[in-house]
Amino acid sequence: MTELWRASEHEPLAGEEWSVERAEAAIAAIVADAEAAFDGTLWPWHPRDGDEAWADSDIYIGGAGMIWALDELGSTGWGDAAVSFIDRWRARPSPWDEEPVETGFHFGELGVNVAAFRVTRDAGIGDRIHELVLASRASDANEVMYGAPGSLLVAEAMLAWTGEPRWDEAWQAVASSVETARDADGLWTAHVTGHAFRSFGPAHGYAGNVRALANRGSAPVVDLERYVLRDGVLANWPPGDDSRPDEIRVQWCHGAPGIVATVGDLLDLELAVAGGELTWRAGPLAKGYGLCHGTAGNAYAFLVLHKRTGDEIWLDRARAFAMHAIGQVEREREKLGRGRYSLFTGDIGVALFVRHLLDGDDRFPTMGPFA
């Protein structure tokens, strides 16, 4: 039988008692540290984020993502910096010169512009976003981080923020291309950085695409039970339909936490609960605390299940993961002497999760629905 998770990739739950005061203080500390660490041009690059400093402007790991999160957390005055990241992104050396990634939401110019529009409401930036959204129809990436499905999220956000009819028209046009790109069995083949694959998770596959469509009521649900790995009351999914057993993950980007956090409201309830139970049994991630592949990102599955079932056990589990993630942030900061400054891998993602937990909000950052 295929193992559903590897204990070596997780760590025991710290067991710190839930405290609203500690949660609020942790958010404030993370925001204050992020504000102080910005040098007017960039945030310090974290060694655990590799050597890909070309990405220092984007939504996923760069400055645009930091500004998105700081704005949501109530920090102000980021307009000039947000605009500067657009110029910086356009001037950056890309490791993927053979692939146009301008239309990417999380890794491309599109997302950098969206973060800037969020804090400036600049009409010219809005026009550029509209151009990029429509241009994404030519992309064969077929996933939210690089491809047209991410443009659906952008058009949805712009419609919510502006009320302009052109964003509804753009959404409809891109949705048509996303639906047309589906394979015969309802999945999508993603083409990213020279690789073609079919993924189930939200970052590069099915769950993210369905979420982008479903936010506006336009997504038939594929029967994910065809691909699930089961062990009694536990369920997990491999990264894709051709994944090896040793590629199993328990993360937002790949595995049960991300699928439940992203489409848990659309899944068969028993299957969604089984994915949540697997996430809890596996425990916090040892590799980090952030959104994409960390403790905070996994805990969004618990928020979704709490909202869907009303069972307080899921809220308790979200709180337990929140306290653990806060401790992980503090330990990492003490070790390095500063924070980790990115939305999807860093401290600010934990602050957003804790804020959402406190506010009763189960929406994963950047994935909508938007208001």
CSV table of C-alpha atoms in Angstrom, one decimal, residues 19 70 144 161 167 196 295-296 311:
chain,number,residue,atom,x,y,z
A,19,SER,CA,-4.6,32.6,22.9
A,70,LEU,CA,0.5,44.1,4.0
A,144,VAL,CA,-3.4,29.5,-11.9
A,161,TRP,CA,-12.7,46.4,-6.9
A,167,TRP,CA,-13.9,42.8,-16.3
A,196,ALA,CA,3.9,19.0,-19.5
A,295,THR,CA,1.9,24.7,8.4
A,296,ALA,CA,-0.2,27.8,7.9
A,311,ASP,CA,-17.9,21.1,13.8
